Short mmCIF file of N, CA, C and O in Angstrom, two decimals:
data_model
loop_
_atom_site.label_atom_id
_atom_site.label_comp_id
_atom_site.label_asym_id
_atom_site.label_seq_id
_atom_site.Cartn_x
_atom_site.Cartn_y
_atom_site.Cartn_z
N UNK A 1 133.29 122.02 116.56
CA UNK A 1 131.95 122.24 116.07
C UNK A 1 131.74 121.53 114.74
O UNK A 1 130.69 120.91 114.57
N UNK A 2 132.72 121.57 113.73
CA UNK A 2 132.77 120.72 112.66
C UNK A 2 132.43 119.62 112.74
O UNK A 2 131.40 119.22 112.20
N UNK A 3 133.49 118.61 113.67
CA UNK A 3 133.09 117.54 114.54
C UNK A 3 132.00 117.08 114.49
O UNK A 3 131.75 115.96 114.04
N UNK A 4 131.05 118.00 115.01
CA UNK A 4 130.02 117.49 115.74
C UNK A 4 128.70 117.68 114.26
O UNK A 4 127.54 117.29 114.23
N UNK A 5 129.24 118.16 113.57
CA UNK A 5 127.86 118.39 112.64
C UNK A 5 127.99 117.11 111.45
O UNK A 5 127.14 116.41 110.91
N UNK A 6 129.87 117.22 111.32
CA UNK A 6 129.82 116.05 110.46
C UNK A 6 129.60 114.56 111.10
O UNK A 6 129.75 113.68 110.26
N UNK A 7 129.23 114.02 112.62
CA UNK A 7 129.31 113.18 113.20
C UNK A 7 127.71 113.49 113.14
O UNK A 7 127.17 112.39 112.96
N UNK A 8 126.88 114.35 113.20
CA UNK A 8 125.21 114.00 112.99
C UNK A 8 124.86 113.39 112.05
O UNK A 8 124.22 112.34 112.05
N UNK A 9 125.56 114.48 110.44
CA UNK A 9 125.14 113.99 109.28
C UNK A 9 125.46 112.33 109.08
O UNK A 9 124.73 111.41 108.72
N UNK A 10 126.75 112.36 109.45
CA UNK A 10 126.81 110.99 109.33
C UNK A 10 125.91 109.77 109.81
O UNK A 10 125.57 108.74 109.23
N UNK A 11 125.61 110.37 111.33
CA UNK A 11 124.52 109.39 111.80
C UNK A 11 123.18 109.42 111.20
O UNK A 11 122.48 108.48 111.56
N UNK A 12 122.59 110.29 110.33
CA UNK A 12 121.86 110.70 109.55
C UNK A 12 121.48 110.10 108.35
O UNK A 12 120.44 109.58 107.95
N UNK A 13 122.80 110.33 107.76
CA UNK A 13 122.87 108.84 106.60
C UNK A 13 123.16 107.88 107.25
O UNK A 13 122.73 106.80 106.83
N UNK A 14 123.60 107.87 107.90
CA UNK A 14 123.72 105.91 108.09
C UNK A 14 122.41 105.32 108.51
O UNK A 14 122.16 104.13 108.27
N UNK A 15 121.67 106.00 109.06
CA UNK A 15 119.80 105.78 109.62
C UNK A 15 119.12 105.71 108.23
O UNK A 15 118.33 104.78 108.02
N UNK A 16 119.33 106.51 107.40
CA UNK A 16 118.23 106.57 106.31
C UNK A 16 118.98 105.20 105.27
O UNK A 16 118.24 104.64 104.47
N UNK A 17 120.23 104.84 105.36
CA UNK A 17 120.49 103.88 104.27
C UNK A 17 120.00 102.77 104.96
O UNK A 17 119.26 101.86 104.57
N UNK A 18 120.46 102.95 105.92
CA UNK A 18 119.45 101.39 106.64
C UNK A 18 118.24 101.52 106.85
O UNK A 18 117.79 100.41 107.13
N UNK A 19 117.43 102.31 106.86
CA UNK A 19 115.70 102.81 106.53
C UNK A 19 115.82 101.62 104.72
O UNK A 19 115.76 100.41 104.50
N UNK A 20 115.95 102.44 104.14
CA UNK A 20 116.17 101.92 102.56
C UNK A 20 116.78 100.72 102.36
O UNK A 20 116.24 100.10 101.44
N UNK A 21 117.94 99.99 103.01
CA UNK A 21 117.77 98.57 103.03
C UNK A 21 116.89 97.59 103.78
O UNK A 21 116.52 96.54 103.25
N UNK A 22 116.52 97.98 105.17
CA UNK A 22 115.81 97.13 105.54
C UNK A 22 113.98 97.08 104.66
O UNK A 22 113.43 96.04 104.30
N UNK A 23 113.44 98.46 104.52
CA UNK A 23 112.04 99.26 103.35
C UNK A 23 112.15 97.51 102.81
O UNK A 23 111.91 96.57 103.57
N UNK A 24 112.45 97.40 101.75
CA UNK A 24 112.17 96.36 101.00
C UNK A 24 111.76 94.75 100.79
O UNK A 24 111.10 94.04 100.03
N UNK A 25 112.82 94.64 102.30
CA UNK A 25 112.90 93.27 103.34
C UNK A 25 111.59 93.12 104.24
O UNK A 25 111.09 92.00 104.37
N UNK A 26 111.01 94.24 104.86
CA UNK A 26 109.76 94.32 105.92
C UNK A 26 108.41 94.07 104.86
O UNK A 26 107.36 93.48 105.13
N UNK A 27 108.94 94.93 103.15
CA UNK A 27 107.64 94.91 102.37
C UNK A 27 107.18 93.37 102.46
O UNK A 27 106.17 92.92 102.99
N UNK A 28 108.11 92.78 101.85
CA UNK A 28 108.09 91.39 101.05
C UNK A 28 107.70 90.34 102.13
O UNK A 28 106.91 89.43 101.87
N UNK A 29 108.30 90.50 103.41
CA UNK A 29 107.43 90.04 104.75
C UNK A 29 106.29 89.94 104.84
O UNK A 29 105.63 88.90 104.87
N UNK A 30 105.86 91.26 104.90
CA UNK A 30 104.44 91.75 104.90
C UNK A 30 103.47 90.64 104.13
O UNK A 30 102.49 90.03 104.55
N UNK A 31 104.31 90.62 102.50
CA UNK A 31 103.22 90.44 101.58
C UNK A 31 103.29 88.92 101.83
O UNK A 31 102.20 88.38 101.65
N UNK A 32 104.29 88.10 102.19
CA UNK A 32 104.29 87.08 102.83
C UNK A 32 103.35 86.43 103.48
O UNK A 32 102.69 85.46 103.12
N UNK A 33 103.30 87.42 105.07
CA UNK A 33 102.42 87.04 105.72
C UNK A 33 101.42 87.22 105.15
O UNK A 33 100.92 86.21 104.67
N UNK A 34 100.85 88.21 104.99
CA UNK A 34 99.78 87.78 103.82
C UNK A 34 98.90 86.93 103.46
O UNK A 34 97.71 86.78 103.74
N UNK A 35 99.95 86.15 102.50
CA UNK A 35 99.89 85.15 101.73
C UNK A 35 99.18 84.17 102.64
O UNK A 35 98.02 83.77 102.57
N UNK A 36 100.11 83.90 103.46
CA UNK A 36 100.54 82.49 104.38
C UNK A 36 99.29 82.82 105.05
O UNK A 36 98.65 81.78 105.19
N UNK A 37 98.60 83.92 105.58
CA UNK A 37 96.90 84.13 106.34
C UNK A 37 95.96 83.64 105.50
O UNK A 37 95.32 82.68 105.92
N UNK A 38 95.66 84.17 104.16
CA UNK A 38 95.01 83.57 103.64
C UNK A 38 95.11 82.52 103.48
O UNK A 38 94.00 81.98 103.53
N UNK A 39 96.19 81.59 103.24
CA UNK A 39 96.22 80.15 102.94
C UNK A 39 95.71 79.45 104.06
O UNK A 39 94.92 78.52 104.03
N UNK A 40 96.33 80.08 105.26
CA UNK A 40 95.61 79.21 106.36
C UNK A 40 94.02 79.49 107.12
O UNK A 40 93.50 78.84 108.04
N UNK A 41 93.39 80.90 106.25
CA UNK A 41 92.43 80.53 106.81
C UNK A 41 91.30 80.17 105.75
O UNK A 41 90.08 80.21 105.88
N UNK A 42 91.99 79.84 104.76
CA UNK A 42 91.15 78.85 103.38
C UNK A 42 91.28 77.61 104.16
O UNK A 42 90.24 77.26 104.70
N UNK A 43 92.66 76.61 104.43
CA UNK A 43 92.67 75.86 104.98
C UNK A 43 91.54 75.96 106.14
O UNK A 43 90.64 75.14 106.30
N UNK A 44 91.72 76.84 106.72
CA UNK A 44 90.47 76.39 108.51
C UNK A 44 89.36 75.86 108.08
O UNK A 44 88.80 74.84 108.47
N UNK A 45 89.03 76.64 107.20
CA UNK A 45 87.48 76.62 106.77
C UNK A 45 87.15 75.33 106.02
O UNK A 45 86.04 74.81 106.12
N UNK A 46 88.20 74.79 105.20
CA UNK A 46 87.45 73.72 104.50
C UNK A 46 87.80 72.42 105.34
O UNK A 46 87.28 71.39 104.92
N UNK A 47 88.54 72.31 106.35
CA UNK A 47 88.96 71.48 107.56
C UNK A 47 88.13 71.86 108.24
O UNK A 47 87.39 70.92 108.51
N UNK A 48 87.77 72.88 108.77
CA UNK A 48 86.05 72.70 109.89
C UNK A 48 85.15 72.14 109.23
O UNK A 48 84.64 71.25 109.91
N UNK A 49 84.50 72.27 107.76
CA UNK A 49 83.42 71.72 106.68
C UNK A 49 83.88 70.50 107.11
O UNK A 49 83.11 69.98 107.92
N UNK A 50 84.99 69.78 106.82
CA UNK A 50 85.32 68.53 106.90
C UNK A 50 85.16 68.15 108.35
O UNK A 50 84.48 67.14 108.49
N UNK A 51 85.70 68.81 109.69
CA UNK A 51 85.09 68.16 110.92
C UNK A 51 83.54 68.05 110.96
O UNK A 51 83.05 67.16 111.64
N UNK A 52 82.82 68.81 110.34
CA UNK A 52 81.23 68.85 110.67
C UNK A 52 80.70 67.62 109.77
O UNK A 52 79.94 66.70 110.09
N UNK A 53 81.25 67.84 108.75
CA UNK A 53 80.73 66.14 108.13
C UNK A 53 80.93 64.95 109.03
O UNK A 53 80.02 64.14 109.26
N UNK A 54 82.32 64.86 109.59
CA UNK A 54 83.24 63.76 110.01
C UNK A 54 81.70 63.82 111.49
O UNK A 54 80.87 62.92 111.60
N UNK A 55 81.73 64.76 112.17
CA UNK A 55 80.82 64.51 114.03
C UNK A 55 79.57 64.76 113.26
O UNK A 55 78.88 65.47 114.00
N UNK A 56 79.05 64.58 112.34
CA UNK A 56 77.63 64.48 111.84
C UNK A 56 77.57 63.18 111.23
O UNK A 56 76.39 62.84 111.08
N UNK A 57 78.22 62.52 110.92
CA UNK A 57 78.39 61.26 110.66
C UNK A 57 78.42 60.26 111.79
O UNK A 57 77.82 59.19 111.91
N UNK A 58 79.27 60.85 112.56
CA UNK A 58 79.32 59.66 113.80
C UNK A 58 78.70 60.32 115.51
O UNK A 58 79.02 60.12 116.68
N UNK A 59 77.55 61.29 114.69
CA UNK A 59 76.40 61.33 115.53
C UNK A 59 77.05 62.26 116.82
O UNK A 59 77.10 61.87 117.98
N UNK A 60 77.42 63.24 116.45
CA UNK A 60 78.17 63.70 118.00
C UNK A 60 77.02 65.18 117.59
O UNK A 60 76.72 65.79 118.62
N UNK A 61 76.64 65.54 116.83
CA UNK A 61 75.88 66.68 117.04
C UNK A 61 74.52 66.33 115.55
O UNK A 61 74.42 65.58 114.57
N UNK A 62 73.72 67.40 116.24
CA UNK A 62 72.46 67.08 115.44
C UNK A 62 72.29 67.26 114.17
O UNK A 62 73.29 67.75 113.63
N UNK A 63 71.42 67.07 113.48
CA UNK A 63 71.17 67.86 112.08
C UNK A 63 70.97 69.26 111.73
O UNK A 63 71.39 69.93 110.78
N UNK A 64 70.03 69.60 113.02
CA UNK A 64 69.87 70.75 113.29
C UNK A 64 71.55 71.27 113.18
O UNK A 64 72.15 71.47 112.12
N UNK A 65 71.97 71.38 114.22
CA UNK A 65 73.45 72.32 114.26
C UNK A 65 74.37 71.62 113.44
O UNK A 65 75.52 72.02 113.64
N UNK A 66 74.27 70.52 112.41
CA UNK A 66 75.01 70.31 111.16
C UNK A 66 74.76 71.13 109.81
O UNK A 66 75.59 71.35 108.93
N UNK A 67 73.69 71.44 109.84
CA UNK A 67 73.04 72.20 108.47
C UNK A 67 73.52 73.59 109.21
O UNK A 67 74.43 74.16 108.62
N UNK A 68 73.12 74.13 110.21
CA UNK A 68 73.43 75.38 110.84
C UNK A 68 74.86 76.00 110.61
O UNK A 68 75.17 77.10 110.16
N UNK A 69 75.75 74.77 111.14
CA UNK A 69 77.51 74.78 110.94
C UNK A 69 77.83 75.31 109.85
O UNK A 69 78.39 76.36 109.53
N UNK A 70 77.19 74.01 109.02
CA UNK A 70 77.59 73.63 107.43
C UNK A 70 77.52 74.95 106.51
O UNK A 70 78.33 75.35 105.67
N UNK A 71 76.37 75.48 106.93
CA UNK A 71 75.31 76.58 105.80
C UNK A 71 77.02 77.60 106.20
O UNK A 71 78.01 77.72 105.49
N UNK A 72 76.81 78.06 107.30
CA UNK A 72 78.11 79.02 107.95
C UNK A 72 78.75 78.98 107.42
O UNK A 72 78.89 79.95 106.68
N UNK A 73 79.80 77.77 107.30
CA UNK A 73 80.88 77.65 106.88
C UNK A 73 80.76 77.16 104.95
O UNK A 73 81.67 77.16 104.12
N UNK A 74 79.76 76.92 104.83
CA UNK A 74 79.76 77.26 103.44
C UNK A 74 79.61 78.55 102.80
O UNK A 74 80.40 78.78 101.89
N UNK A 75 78.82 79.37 103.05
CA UNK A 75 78.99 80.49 103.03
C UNK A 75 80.52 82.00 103.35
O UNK A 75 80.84 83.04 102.78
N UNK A 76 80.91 81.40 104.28
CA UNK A 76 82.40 81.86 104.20
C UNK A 76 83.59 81.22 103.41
O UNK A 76 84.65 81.85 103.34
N UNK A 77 83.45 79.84 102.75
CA UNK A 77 84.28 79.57 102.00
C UNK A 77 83.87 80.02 100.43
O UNK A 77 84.69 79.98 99.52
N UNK A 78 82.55 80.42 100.28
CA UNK A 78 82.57 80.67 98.99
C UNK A 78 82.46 82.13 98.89
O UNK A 78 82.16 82.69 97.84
N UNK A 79 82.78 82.94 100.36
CA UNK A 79 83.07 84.21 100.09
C UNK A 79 84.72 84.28 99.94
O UNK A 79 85.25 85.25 99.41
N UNK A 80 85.36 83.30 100.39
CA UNK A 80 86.57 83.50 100.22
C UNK A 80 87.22 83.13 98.95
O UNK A 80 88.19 83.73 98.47
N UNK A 81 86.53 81.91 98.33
CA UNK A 81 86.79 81.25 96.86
C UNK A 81 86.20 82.52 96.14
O UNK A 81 86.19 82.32 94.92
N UNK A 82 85.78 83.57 96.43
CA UNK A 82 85.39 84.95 94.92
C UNK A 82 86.12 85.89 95.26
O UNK A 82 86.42 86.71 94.39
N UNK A 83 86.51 86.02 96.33
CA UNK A 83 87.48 87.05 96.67
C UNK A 83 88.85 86.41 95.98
O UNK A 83 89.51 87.28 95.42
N UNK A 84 89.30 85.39 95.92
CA UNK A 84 90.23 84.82 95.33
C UNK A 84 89.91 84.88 93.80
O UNK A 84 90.49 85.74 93.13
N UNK A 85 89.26 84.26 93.35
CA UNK A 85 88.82 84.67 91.90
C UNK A 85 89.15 85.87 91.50
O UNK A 85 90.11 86.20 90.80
N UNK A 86 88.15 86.65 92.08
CA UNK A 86 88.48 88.17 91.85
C UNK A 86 89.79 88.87 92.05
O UNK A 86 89.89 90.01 91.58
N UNK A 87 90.67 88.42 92.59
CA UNK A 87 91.78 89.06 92.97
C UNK A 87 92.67 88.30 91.53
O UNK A 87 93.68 88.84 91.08
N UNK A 88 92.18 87.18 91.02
CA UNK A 88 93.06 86.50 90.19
C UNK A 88 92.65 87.07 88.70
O UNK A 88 93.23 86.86 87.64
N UNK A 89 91.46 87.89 88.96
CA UNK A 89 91.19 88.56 87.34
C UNK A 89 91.72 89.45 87.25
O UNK A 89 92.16 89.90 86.19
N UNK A 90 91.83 90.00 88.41
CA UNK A 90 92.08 92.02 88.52
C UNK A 90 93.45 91.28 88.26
O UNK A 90 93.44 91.29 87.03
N UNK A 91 94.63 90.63 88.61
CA UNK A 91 95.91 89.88 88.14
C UNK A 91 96.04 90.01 86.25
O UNK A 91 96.87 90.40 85.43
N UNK A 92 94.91 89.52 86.23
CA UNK A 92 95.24 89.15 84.52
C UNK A 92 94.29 89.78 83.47
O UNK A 92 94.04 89.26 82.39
N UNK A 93 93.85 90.83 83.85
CA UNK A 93 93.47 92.32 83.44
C UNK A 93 94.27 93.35 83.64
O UNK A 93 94.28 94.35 82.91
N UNK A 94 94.89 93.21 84.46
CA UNK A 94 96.90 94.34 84.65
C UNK A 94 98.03 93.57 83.91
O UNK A 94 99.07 94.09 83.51
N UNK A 95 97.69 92.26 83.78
CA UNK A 95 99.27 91.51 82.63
C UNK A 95 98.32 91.92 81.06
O UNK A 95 99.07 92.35 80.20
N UNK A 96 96.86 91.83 80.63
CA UNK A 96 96.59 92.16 79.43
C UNK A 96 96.97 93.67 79.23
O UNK A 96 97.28 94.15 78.14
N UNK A 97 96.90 94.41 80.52
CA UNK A 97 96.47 95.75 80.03
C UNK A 97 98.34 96.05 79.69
O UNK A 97 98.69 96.67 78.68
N UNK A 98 99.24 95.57 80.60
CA UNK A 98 100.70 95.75 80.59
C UNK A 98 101.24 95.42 79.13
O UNK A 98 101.83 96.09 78.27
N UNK A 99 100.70 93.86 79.23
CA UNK A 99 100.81 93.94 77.24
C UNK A 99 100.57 94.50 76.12
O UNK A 99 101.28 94.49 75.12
N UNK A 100 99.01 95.28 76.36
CA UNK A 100 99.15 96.36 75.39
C UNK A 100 99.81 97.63 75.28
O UNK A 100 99.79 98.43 74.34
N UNK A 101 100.32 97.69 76.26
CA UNK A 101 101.44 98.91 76.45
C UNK A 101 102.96 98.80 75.87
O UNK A 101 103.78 99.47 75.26
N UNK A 102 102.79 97.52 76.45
CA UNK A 102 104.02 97.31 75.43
C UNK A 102 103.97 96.85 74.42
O UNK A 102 105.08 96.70 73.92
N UNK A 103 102.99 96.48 73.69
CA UNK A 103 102.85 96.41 72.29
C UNK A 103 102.82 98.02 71.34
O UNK A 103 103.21 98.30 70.21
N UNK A 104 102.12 98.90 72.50
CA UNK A 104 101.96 100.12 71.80
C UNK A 104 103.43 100.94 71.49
O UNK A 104 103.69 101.54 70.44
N UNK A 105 104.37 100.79 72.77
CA UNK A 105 105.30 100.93 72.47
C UNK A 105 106.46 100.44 72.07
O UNK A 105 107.54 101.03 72.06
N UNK A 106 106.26 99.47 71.79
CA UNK A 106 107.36 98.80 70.54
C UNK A 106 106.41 99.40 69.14
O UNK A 106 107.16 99.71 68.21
N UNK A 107 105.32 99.56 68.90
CA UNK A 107 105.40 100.12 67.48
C UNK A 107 105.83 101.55 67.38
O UNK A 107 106.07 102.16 66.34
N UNK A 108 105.90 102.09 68.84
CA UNK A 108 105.94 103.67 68.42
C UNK A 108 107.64 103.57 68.47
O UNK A 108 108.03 104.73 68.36
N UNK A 109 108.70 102.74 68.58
CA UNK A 109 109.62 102.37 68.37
C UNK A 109 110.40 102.28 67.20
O UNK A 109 111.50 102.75 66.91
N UNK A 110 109.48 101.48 66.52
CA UNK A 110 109.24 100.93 65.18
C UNK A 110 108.87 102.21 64.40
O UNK A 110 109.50 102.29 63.35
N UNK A 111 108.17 103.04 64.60
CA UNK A 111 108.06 104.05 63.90
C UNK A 111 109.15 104.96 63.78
O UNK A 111 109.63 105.38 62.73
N UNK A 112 109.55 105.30 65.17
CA UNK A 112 110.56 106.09 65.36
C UNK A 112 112.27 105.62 64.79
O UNK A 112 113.33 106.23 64.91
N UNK A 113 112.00 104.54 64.28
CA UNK A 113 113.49 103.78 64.17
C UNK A 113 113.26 104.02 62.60
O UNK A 113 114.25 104.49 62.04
N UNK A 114 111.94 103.75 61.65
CA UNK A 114 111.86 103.98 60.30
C UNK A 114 112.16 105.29 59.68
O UNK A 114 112.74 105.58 58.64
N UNK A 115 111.46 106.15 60.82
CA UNK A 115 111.45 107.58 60.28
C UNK A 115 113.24 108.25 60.58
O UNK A 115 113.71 109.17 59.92
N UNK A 116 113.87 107.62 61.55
CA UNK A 116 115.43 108.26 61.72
C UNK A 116 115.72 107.53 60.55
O UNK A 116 115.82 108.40 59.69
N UNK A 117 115.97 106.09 59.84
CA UNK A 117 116.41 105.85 58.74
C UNK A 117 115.84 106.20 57.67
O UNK A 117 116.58 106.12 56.68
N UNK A 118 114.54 106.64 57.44
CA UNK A 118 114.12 107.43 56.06
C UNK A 118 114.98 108.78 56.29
O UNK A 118 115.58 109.21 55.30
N UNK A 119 115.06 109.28 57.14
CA UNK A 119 116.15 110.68 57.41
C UNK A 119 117.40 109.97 56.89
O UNK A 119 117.45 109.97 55.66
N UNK A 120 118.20 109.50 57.38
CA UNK A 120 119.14 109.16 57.01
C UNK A 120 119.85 108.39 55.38
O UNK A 120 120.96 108.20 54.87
N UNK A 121 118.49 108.16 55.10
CA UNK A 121 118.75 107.35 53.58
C UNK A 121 118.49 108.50 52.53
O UNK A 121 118.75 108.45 51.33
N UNK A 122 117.99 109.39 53.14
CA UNK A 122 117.21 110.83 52.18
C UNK A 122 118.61 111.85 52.11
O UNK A 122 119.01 112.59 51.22
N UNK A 123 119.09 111.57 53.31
CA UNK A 123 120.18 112.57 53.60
C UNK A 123 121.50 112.19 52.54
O UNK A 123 122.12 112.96 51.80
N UNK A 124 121.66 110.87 52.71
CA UNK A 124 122.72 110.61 51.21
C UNK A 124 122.30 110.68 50.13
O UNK A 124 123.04 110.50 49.16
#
């Protein structure tokens, strides 16, 4: 019966440590793919803009459905160019705000390091 309870636990931990090594590996994937979606569907979009110029140029579709295309796909690239923006402020509004934190606490550091040596210089 021992056996058998210390042969669960064991299988127990050995599931959750490999839960907790692989956790970190699937995150960083994730944020990967991600990445790599957006890049490629920034890429689509300004490579379709560029096919609609390229078959509006050499007459394969009208003006009509070139301005139609165009307007479309301009409009989704400059929803995607502010969503990018925006994601790049909210970035560097969390590194300002991180810096003042740690500015606040290195002085409360600084305080705390003066006031143990005014103790200590008072004390001799």
């Amino acid at each position: 019966m021992e056996l058998g309870i210390v042969l669960v636990g064991s299988g127990i931990l050995l599931m959750v440590s490999f839960y907790w090594i692989v956790k970190p590996l699937r995150t960083y994937e994730e944020a990967r793919t991600e990445v790599i979606n957006e890049r490629d569907a920034k890429e689509a979009i300004f490579s379709t803009l560029n096919e609609i110029e390229f078959d509006y140029q050499t007459k394969k579709i009208s003006e009509e459905d070139y301005q139609a295309l165009k307007q479309d796909y301009e409009v989704e690239a400059m929803l995607l160019l502010k969503q990018e923006e925006s994601e790049t402020k909210h970035f560097e509004v969390n590194q300002e705000l991180e810096e003042e934190i740690e500015k606040e606490i290195e002085r409360e550091l600084e305080q705390e390091i003066e006031a143990e040596l005014d103790k200590r210089r008072k004390g001799k």
